[in-house]
PDB file of C-alpha atoms in Angstrom:
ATOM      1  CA  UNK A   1    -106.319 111.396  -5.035  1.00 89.00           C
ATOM      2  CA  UNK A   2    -106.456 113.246  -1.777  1.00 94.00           C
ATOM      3  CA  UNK A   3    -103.982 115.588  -0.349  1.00 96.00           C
ATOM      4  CA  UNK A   4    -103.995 116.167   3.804  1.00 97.00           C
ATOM      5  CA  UNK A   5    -101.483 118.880   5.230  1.00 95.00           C
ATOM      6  CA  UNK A   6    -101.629 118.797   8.541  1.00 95.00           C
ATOM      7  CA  UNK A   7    -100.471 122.057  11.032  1.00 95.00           C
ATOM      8  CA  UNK A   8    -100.296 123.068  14.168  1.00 96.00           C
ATOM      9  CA  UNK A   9     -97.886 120.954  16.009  1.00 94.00           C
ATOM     10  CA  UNK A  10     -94.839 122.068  18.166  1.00 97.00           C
ATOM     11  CA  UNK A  11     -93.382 121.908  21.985  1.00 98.00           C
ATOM     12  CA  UNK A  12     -95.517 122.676  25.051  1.00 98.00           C
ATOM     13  CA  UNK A  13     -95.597 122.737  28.932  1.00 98.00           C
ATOM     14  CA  UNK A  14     -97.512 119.850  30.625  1.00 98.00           C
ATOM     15  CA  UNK A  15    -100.758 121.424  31.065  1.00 97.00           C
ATOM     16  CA  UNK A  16    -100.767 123.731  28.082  1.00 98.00           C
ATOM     17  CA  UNK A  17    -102.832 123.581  24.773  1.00 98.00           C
ATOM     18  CA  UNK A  18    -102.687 123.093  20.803  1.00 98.00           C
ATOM     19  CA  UNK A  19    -104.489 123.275  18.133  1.00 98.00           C
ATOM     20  CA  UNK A  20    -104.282 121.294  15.172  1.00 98.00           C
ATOM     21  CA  UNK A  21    -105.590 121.305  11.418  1.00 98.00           C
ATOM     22  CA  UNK A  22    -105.973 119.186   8.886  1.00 98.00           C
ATOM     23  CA  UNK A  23    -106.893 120.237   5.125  1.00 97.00           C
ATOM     24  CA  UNK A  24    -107.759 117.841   2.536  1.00 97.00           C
ATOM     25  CA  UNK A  25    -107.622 118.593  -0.902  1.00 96.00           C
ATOM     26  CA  UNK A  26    -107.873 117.354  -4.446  1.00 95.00           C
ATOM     27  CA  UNK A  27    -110.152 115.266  -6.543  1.00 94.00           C
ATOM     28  CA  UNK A  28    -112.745 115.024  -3.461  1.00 94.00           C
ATOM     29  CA  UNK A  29    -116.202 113.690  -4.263  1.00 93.00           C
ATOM     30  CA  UNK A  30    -117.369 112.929  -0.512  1.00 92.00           C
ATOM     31  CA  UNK A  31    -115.495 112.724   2.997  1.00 94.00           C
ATOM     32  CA  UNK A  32    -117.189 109.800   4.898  1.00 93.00           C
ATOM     33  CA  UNK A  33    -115.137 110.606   8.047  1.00 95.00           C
ATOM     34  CA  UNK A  34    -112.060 112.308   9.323  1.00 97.00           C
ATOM     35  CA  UNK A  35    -109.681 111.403  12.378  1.00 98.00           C
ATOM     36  CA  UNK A  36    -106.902 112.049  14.469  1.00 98.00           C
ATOM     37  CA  UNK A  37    -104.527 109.423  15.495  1.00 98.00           C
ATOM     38  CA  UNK A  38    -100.828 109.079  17.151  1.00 98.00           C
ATOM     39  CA  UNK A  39     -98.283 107.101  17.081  1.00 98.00           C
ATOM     40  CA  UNK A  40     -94.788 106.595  19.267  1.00 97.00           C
ATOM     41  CA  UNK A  41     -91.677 104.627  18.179  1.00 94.00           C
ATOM     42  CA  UNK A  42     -91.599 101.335  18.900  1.00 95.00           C
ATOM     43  CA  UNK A  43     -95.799 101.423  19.094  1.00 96.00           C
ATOM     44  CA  UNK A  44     -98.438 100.994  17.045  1.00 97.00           C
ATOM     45  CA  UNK A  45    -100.572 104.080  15.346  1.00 97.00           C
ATOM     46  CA  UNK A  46    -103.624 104.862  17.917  1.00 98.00           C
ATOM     47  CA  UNK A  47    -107.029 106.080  17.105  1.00 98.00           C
ATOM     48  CA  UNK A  48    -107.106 109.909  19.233  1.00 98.00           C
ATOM     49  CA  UNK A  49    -110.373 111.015  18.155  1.00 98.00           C
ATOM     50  CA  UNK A  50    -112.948 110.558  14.588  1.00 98.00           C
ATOM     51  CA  UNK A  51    -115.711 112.427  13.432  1.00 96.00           C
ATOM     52  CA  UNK A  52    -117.997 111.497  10.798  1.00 93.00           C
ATOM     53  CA  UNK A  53    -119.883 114.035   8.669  1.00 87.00           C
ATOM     54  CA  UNK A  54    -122.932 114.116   9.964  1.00 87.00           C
ATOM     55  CA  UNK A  55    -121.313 115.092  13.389  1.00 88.00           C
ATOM     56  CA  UNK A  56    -120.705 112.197  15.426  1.00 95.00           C
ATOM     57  CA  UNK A  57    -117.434 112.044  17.323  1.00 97.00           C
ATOM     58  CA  UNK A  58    -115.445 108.951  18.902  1.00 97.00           C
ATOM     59  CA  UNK A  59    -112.535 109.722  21.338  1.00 98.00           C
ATOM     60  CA  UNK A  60    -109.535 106.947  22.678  1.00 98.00           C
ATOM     61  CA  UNK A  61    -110.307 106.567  26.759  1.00 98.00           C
ATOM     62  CA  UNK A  62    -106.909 108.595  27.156  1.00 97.00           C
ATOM     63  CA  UNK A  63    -108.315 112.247  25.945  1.00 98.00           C
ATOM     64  CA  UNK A  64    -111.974 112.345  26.308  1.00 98.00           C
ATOM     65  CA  UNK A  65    -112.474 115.226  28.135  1.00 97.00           C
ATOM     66  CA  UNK A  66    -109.217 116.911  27.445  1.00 98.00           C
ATOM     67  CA  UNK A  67    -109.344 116.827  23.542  1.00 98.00           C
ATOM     68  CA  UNK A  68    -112.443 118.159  20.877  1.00 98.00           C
ATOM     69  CA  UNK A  69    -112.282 116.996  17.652  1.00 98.00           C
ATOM     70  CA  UNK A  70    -114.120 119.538  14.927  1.00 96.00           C
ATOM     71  CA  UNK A  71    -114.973 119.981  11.145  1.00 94.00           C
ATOM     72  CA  UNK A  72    -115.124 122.691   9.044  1.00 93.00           C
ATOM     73  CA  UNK A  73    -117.417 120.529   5.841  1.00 90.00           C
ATOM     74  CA  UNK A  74    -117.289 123.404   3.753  1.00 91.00           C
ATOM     75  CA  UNK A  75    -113.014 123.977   3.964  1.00 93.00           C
ATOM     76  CA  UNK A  76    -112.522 119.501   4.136  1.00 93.00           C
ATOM     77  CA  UNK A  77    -110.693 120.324   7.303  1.00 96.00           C
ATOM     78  CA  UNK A  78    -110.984 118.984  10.298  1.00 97.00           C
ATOM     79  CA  UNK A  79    -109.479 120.144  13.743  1.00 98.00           C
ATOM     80  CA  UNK A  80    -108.294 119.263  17.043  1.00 98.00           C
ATOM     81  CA  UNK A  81    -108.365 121.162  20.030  1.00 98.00           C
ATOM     82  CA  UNK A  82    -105.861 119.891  22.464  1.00 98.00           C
ATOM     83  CA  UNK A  83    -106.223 120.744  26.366  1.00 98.00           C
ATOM     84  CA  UNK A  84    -104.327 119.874  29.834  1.00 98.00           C
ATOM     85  CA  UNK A  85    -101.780 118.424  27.914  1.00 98.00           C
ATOM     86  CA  UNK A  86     -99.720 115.335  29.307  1.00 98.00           C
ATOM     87  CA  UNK A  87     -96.500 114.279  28.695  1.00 97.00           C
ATOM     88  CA  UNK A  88     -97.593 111.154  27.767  1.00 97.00           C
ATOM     89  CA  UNK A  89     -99.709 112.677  24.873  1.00 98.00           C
ATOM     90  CA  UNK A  90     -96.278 113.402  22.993  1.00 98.00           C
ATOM     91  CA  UNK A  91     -96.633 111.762  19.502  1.00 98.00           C
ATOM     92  CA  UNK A  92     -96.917 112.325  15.985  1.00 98.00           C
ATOM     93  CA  UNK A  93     -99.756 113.139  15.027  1.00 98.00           C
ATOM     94  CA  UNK A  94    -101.270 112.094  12.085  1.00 98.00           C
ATOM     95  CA  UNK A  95    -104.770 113.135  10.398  1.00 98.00           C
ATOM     96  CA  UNK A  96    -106.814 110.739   8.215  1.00 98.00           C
ATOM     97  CA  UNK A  97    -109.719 110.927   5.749  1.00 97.00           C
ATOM     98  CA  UNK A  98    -111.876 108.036   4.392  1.00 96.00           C
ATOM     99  CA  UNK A  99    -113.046 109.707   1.407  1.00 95.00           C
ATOM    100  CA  UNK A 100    -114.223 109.226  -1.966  1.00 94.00           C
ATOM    101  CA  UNK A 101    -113.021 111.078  -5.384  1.00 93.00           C
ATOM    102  CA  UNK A 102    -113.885 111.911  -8.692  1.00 92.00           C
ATOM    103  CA  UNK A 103    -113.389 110.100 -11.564  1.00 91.00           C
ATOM    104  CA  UNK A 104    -113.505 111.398 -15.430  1.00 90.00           C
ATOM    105  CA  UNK A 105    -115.205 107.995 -16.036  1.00 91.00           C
ATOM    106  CA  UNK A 106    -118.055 106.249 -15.234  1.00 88.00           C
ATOM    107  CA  UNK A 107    -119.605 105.934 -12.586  1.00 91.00           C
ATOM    108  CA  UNK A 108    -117.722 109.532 -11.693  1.00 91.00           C
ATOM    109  CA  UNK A 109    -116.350 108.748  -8.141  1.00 92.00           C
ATOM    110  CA  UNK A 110    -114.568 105.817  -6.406  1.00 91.00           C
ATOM    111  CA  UNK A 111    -113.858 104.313  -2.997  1.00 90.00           C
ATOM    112  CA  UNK A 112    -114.349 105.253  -0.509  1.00 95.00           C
ATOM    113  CA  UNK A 113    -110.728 104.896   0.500  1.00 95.00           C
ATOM    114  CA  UNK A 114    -108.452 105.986   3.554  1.00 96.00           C
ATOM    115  CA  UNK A 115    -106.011 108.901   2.934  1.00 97.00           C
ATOM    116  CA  UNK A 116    -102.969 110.130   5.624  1.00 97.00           C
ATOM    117  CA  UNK A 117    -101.108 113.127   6.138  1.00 97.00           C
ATOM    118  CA  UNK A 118     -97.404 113.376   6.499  1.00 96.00           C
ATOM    119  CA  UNK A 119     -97.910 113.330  10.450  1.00 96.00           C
ATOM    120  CA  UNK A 120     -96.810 116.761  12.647  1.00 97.00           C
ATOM    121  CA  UNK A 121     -94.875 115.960  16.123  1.00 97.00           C
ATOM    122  CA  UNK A 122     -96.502 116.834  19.272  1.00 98.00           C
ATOM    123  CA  UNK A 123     -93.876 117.101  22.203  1.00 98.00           C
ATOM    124  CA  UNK A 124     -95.121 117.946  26.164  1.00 98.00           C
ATOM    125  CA  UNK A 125     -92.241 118.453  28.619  1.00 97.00           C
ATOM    126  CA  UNK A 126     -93.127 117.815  32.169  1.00 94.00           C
TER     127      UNK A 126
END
């Protein structure tokens, strides 16, 4: 199993910045990709930003620009730099990882499979 504790989140000023991160941990063989997504009540969960690990990054339409999405390979954590924030970016935020993990058994890893973290709000006032 994985574990991802996510950190970082709180209350800001339209126009301000946060940083979150995202720390897997546990019986990790391989992280394919990590991600970034939000979700509102009433709505359904939204892809924010990915990156894979060789490096490649997807953003939604709504951030590019304003968000960066990093990864620290060595630490299985991956962050995101939030900037010119918007009150309409207010959301929890939830990190992902579709990764694979060690078995005691043959073959000696399995998946890969997708993995969430409890989710940390995000909240812009205008």
């Amino acid at each position: 199993q994985v574990q991802l504790v996510e950190s970082g989140g709180g209350l800001v000023q339209a126009g301000g910045s946060l940083r979150l991160s995202c720390a897997a941990s546990g019986r990790i063989f391989s992280i394919n990709a990590m991600a970034w997504y939000r979700q509102v009540p009433g709505k359904q969960r939204e892809l924010v930003a990915a990156t894979t690990s060789g490096g490649s990054t997807n953003y939604a339409d709504s951030v590019k620009g304003r968000f960066t999405i990093s990864r620290d390979n060595a630490k299985n954590t991956v962050y995101l730099q939030m900037n010119s924030l918007k009150p309409e970016d207010t959301a929890v935020y939830y990190c992902n990882a579709y990764a694979t993990v060690s078995t005691d058994t043959y073959p000696g890893a399995r998946g890969p499979y997708d993995y969430w973290g409890q989710g940390t709000q995000v909240t812009v006032s205008s």
